[in-house]
Amino acid sequence: MQHPIFDYLSRLEQNNNKIWFEANRKEFESTRNELIAIASNLIEQISAFDESLGQLEAKKCIFRQNRDVRFSKNKKPYKTTMSAYFAPGGKSSSSAGYYLHLEPGKSFAGGGIYSPQPDILKAIRTEIYFNGSEFESIINDKEFINVFGELMNEKLLRPPKSFPPEFPQIELLKYKHYVVSRNFDLEKMNSADIESFAIETFKSMFTFNSFLNRAVNNAE
């Protein structure tokens, strides 16, 4: 039996218009409450091993369903995904955090820092420059590789400015994002299964996020 979140998202994908959405608003609210409950449980469980989260409210971690269509050729009004980002301050945080993405056939858990602001990105690269061996040991850890494989492989073609190109770990400074993810098929899982899989994933990246947030704190 398909989880209610995926059942709703599948039908939203086939009926992505305001008339259908409003006619089924009660179902949307019920589905969103399912995600809020999952997010609340995840916050409690993440906080057990990552105290930096603080007192987070689940609703502040969940992304809006409406799409920003102002600069997009795709004018469909609603996202056909549901997602949440767990980091100090909630979904708008500049800190490294934990991300849950629910989408029929394309769900994943992961995190880190995606598309950081220039000052944050430079701070991360500086942290790696001075502590490259530490960062390398984190991303080359056997468990880390088994769970995530490699970092999201979107890189600069040339070494970033302000860093010597002969730096031995220069490839680690070329990343545009410092993100990892783990795909999974959650559609036939219940909420407890989703939470269990997400927490297992998030625990595996705690040291990774801690390193990144050390850099973020230095930039602030």
Tab-separated table of C-alpha atoms in Angstrom:
chain	number	residue	atom	x	y	z
A	1	MET	CA	0.000	0.000	0.000
A	2	GLN	CA	1.380	3.392	-1.010
A	3	HIS	CA	2.151	5.910	1.731
A	4	PRO	CA	-0.488	8.725	1.754
A	5	ILE	CA	2.166	11.339	0.941
A	6	PHE	CA	3.180	9.570	-2.270
A	7	ASP	CA	-0.425	8.821	-3.199
A	8	TYR	CA	-1.267	12.512	-2.929
A	9	LEU	CA	1.851	13.659	-4.800
A	10	SER	CA	1.178	11.213	-7.648
A	11	ARG	CA	-2.310	12.639	-8.141
A	12	LEU	CA	-1.086	16.210	-7.799
A	13	GLU	CA	1.369	15.537	-10.616
A	14	GLN	CA	-1.559	14.555	-12.848
A	15	ASN	CA	-3.677	17.527	-11.762
A	16	ASN	CA	-1.232	20.358	-11.207
A	17	ASN	CA	-3.658	23.263	-11.282
A	18	LYS	CA	-5.285	25.595	-8.770
A	19	ILE	CA	-8.838	24.289	-9.295
A	20	TRP	CA	-7.903	20.689	-8.412
A	21	PHE	CA	-5.643	21.802	-5.567
A	22	GLU	CA	-8.362	23.884	-3.910
A	23	ALA	CA	-10.965	21.151	-4.418
A	24	ASN	CA	-8.625	18.763	-2.601
A	25	ARG	CA	-7.229	21.180	-0.027
A	26	LYS	CA	-8.343	19.057	2.930
A	27	GLU	CA	-6.325	16.156	1.560
A	28	PHE	CA	-3.315	18.443	1.059
A	29	GLU	CA	-3.568	19.619	4.667
A	30	SER	CA	-3.859	16.023	5.887
A	31	THR	CA	-0.821	15.030	3.819
A	32	ARG	CA	1.158	18.017	5.040
A	33	ASN	CA	0.302	17.081	8.619
A	34	GLU	CA	1.763	13.630	7.915
A	35	LEU	CA	5.020	15.342	6.910
A	36	ILE	CA	4.915	17.647	9.947
A	37	ALA	CA	4.612	14.593	12.196
A	38	ILE	CA	7.564	12.921	10.462
A	39	ALA	CA	9.582	16.149	10.718
A	40	SER	CA	8.794	16.531	14.433
A	41	ASN	CA	10.016	13.022	15.151
A	42	LEU	CA	13.136	13.555	13.048
A	43	ILE	CA	13.995	16.783	14.888
A	44	GLU	CA	13.793	14.958	18.203
A	45	GLN	CA	15.968	12.103	16.930
A	46	ILE	CA	18.541	14.331	15.194
A	47	SER	CA	18.862	16.477	18.328
A	48	ALA	CA	19.938	13.376	20.234
A	49	PHE	CA	23.236	13.318	18.304
A	50	ASP	CA	23.455	16.885	16.926
A	51	GLU	CA	22.789	19.457	19.643
A	52	SER	CA	23.324	22.373	17.236
A	53	LEU	CA	19.735	22.037	15.994
A	54	GLY	CA	18.390	23.671	19.136
A	55	GLN	CA	14.636	24.032	19.605
A	56	LEU	CA	13.371	23.692	16.045
A	57	GLU	CA	9.708	23.863	15.074
A	58	ALA	CA	8.788	21.282	12.417
A	59	LYS	CA	6.726	23.730	10.343
A	60	LYS	CA	9.762	26.002	9.959
A	61	CYS	CA	11.716	23.142	8.366
A	62	ILE	CA	9.167	22.262	5.678
A	63	PHE	CA	9.242	23.888	2.242
A	64	ARG	CA	6.175	25.531	0.697
A	65	GLN	CA	4.110	23.619	-1.857
A	66	ASN	CA	3.708	26.616	-4.169
A	67	ARG	CA	6.332	27.048	-6.872
A	68	ASP	CA	7.947	30.385	-7.707
A	69	VAL	CA	7.061	30.565	-11.407
A	70	ARG	CA	8.125	34.167	-12.054
A	71	PHE	CA	11.312	33.289	-13.931
A	72	SER	CA	10.448	29.747	-15.002
A	73	LYS	CA	9.142	28.430	-18.318
A	74	ASN	CA	7.308	25.787	-16.294
A	75	LYS	CA	4.202	27.597	-15.045
A	76	LYS	CA	2.691	24.710	-13.102
A	77	PRO	CA	1.785	26.242	-9.746
A	78	TYR	CA	2.711	23.447	-7.326
A	79	LYS	CA	5.701	21.303	-6.490
A	80	THR	CA	5.035	17.592	-6.864
A	81	THR	CA	7.493	16.884	-4.056
A	82	MET	CA	7.505	17.421	-0.315
A	83	SER	CA	10.714	18.183	1.522
A	84	ALA	CA	12.207	19.412	4.766
A	85	TYR	CA	15.580	20.809	5.827
A	86	PHE	CA	16.781	20.399	9.387
A	87	ALA	CA	19.422	22.935	10.416
A	88	PRO	CA	19.797	25.636	13.086
A	89	GLY	CA	17.093	28.193	12.267
A	90	GLY	CA	15.102	25.977	9.915
A	91	LYS	CA	14.847	25.680	6.144
A	92	SER	CA	16.374	29.108	5.415
A	93	SER	CA	19.506	28.398	7.440
A	94	SER	CA	22.952	28.989	5.948
A	95	SER	CA	24.316	26.157	8.095
A	96	ALA	CA	24.953	22.601	6.990
A	97	GLY	CA	21.915	20.474	7.728
A	98	TYR	CA	19.916	17.351	7.000
A	99	TYR	CA	17.531	17.129	4.037
A	100	LEU	CA	14.591	14.808	3.368
A	101	HIS	CA	13.088	14.778	-0.131
A	102	LEU	CA	9.883	12.844	-0.829
A	103	GLU	CA	8.917	12.325	-4.474
A	104	PRO	CA	7.363	9.280	-6.153
A	105	GLY	CA	10.268	7.199	-7.479
A	106	LYS	CA	12.886	9.850	-6.654
A	107	SER	CA	13.085	10.112	-2.870
A	108	PHE	CA	16.360	10.698	-1.070
A	109	ALA	CA	17.894	11.770	2.215
A	110	GLY	CA	21.133	13.656	2.604
A	111	GLY	CA	22.387	17.129	3.338
A	112	GLY	CA	25.387	19.351	3.745
A	113	ILE	CA	25.370	22.815	2.175
A	114	TYR	CA	23.849	23.339	-1.280
A	115	SER	CA	24.689	26.471	-3.285
A	116	PRO	CA	26.268	28.371	-0.372
A	117	GLN	CA	26.698	32.140	-0.423
A	118	PRO	CA	30.176	33.242	-1.627
A	119	ASP	CA	31.447	34.071	1.869
A	120	ILE	CA	30.284	30.702	3.212
A	121	LEU	CA	31.769	28.841	0.255
A	122	LYS	CA	35.108	30.594	0.720
A	123	ALA	CA	35.033	29.795	4.452
A	124	ILE	CA	34.458	26.098	3.704
A	125	ARG	CA	37.300	26.042	1.195
A	126	THR	CA	39.562	27.820	3.684
A	127	GLU	CA	38.686	25.273	6.376
A	128	ILE	CA	39.553	22.454	3.965
A	129	TYR	CA	42.762	24.231	2.933
A	130	PHE	CA	44.001	24.273	6.520
A	131	ASN	CA	42.466	20.940	7.542
A	132	GLY	CA	42.468	18.953	4.314
A	133	SER	CA	43.578	15.680	5.858
A	134	GLU	CA	40.748	15.824	8.393
A	135	PHE	CA	38.138	16.472	5.696
A	136	GLU	CA	39.605	13.771	3.478
A	137	SER	CA	39.400	11.256	6.315
A	138	ILE	CA	35.703	12.107	6.787
A	139	ILE	CA	34.666	11.645	3.159
A	140	ASN	CA	36.931	8.608	2.671
A	141	ASP	CA	35.604	6.827	5.741
A	142	LYS	CA	34.352	3.350	4.813
A	143	GLU	CA	30.887	3.812	6.321
A	144	PHE	CA	30.517	7.248	4.707
A	145	ILE	CA	31.384	5.841	1.279
A	146	ASN	CA	29.057	2.858	1.748
A	147	VAL	CA	26.158	5.179	2.516
A	148	PHE	CA	26.794	8.112	0.171
A	149	GLY	CA	29.502	7.243	-2.315
A	150	GLU	CA	30.974	10.575	-3.395
A	151	LEU	CA	30.055	14.211	-2.869
A	152	MET	CA	27.727	15.833	-5.387
A	153	ASN	CA	30.136	16.136	-8.290
A	154	GLU	CA	29.572	19.680	-9.557
A	155	LYS	CA	32.968	21.360	-9.708
A	156	LEU	CA	34.863	24.336	-11.046
A	157	LEU	CA	37.067	23.598	-14.033
A	158	ARG	CA	39.917	25.615	-12.537
A	159	PRO	CA	41.140	26.039	-8.960
A	160	PRO	CA	39.226	28.747	-7.064
A	161	LYS	CA	40.893	32.124	-6.712
A	162	SER	CA	42.806	32.868	-3.504
A	163	PHE	CA	44.095	29.299	-3.270
A	164	PRO	CA	47.386	28.024	-4.733
A	165	PRO	CA	46.769	25.624	-7.638
A	166	GLU	CA	49.595	23.378	-6.410
A	167	PHE	CA	47.724	22.651	-3.155
A	168	PRO	CA	47.793	18.806	-2.892
A	169	GLN	CA	44.048	18.542	-2.193
A	170	ILE	CA	43.007	21.201	-4.690
A	171	GLU	CA	40.224	18.976	-6.074
A	172	LEU	CA	38.441	19.240	-2.726
A	173	LEU	CA	38.312	23.028	-3.133
A	174	LYS	CA	36.665	22.904	-6.570
A	175	TYR	CA	33.237	21.774	-5.370
A	176	LYS	CA	30.410	24.273	-5.886
A	177	HIS	CA	28.328	22.522	-3.217
A	178	TYR	CA	29.298	20.308	-0.314
A	179	VAL	CA	26.405	17.871	-0.446
A	180	VAL	CA	25.810	14.138	-0.134
A	181	SER	CA	22.644	12.122	-0.740
A	182	ARG	CA	21.274	8.610	-0.561
A	183	ASN	CA	18.418	7.496	-2.809
A	184	PHE	CA	15.755	5.105	-1.622
A	185	ASP	CA	12.313	3.777	-2.480
A	186	LEU	CA	10.038	4.864	0.339
A	187	GLU	CA	6.660	4.616	-1.338
A	188	LYS	CA	5.623	1.376	0.359
A	189	MET	CA	7.148	2.315	3.708
A	190	ASN	CA	5.152	3.643	6.622
A	191	SER	CA	6.136	6.841	8.439
A	192	ALA	CA	8.222	4.965	11.011
A	193	ASP	CA	10.207	3.296	8.210
A	194	ILE	CA	10.820	6.668	6.544
A	195	GLU	CA	12.050	8.137	9.823
A	196	SER	CA	14.294	5.153	10.515
A	197	PHE	CA	15.918	5.313	7.085
A	198	ALA	CA	16.379	9.085	7.293
A	199	ILE	CA	17.953	8.948	10.762
A	200	GLU	CA	20.325	6.172	9.728
A	201	THR	CA	21.387	8.388	6.817
A	202	PHE	CA	21.680	11.559	8.897
A	203	LYS	CA	23.795	9.893	11.572
A	204	SER	CA	26.265	8.842	8.890
A	205	MET	CA	26.841	12.475	7.906
A	206	PHE	CA	27.035	14.097	11.336
A	207	THR	CA	30.849	14.430	11.245
A	208	PHE	CA	30.644	15.810	7.683
A	209	ASN	CA	28.146	18.480	8.747
A	210	SER	CA	30.129	19.296	11.881
A	211	PHE	CA	33.201	20.056	9.783
A	212	LEU	CA	31.187	22.277	7.422
A	213	ASN	CA	29.508	24.137	10.281
A	214	ARG	CA	32.858	24.879	11.853
A	215	ALA	CA	33.618	26.781	8.653
A	216	VAL	CA	30.194	28.465	8.650
A	217	ASN	CA	30.718	29.654	12.227
A	218	ASN	CA	34.096	31.103	11.265
A	219	ALA	CA	32.446	33.054	8.443
A	220	GLU	CA	29.809	34.643	10.676
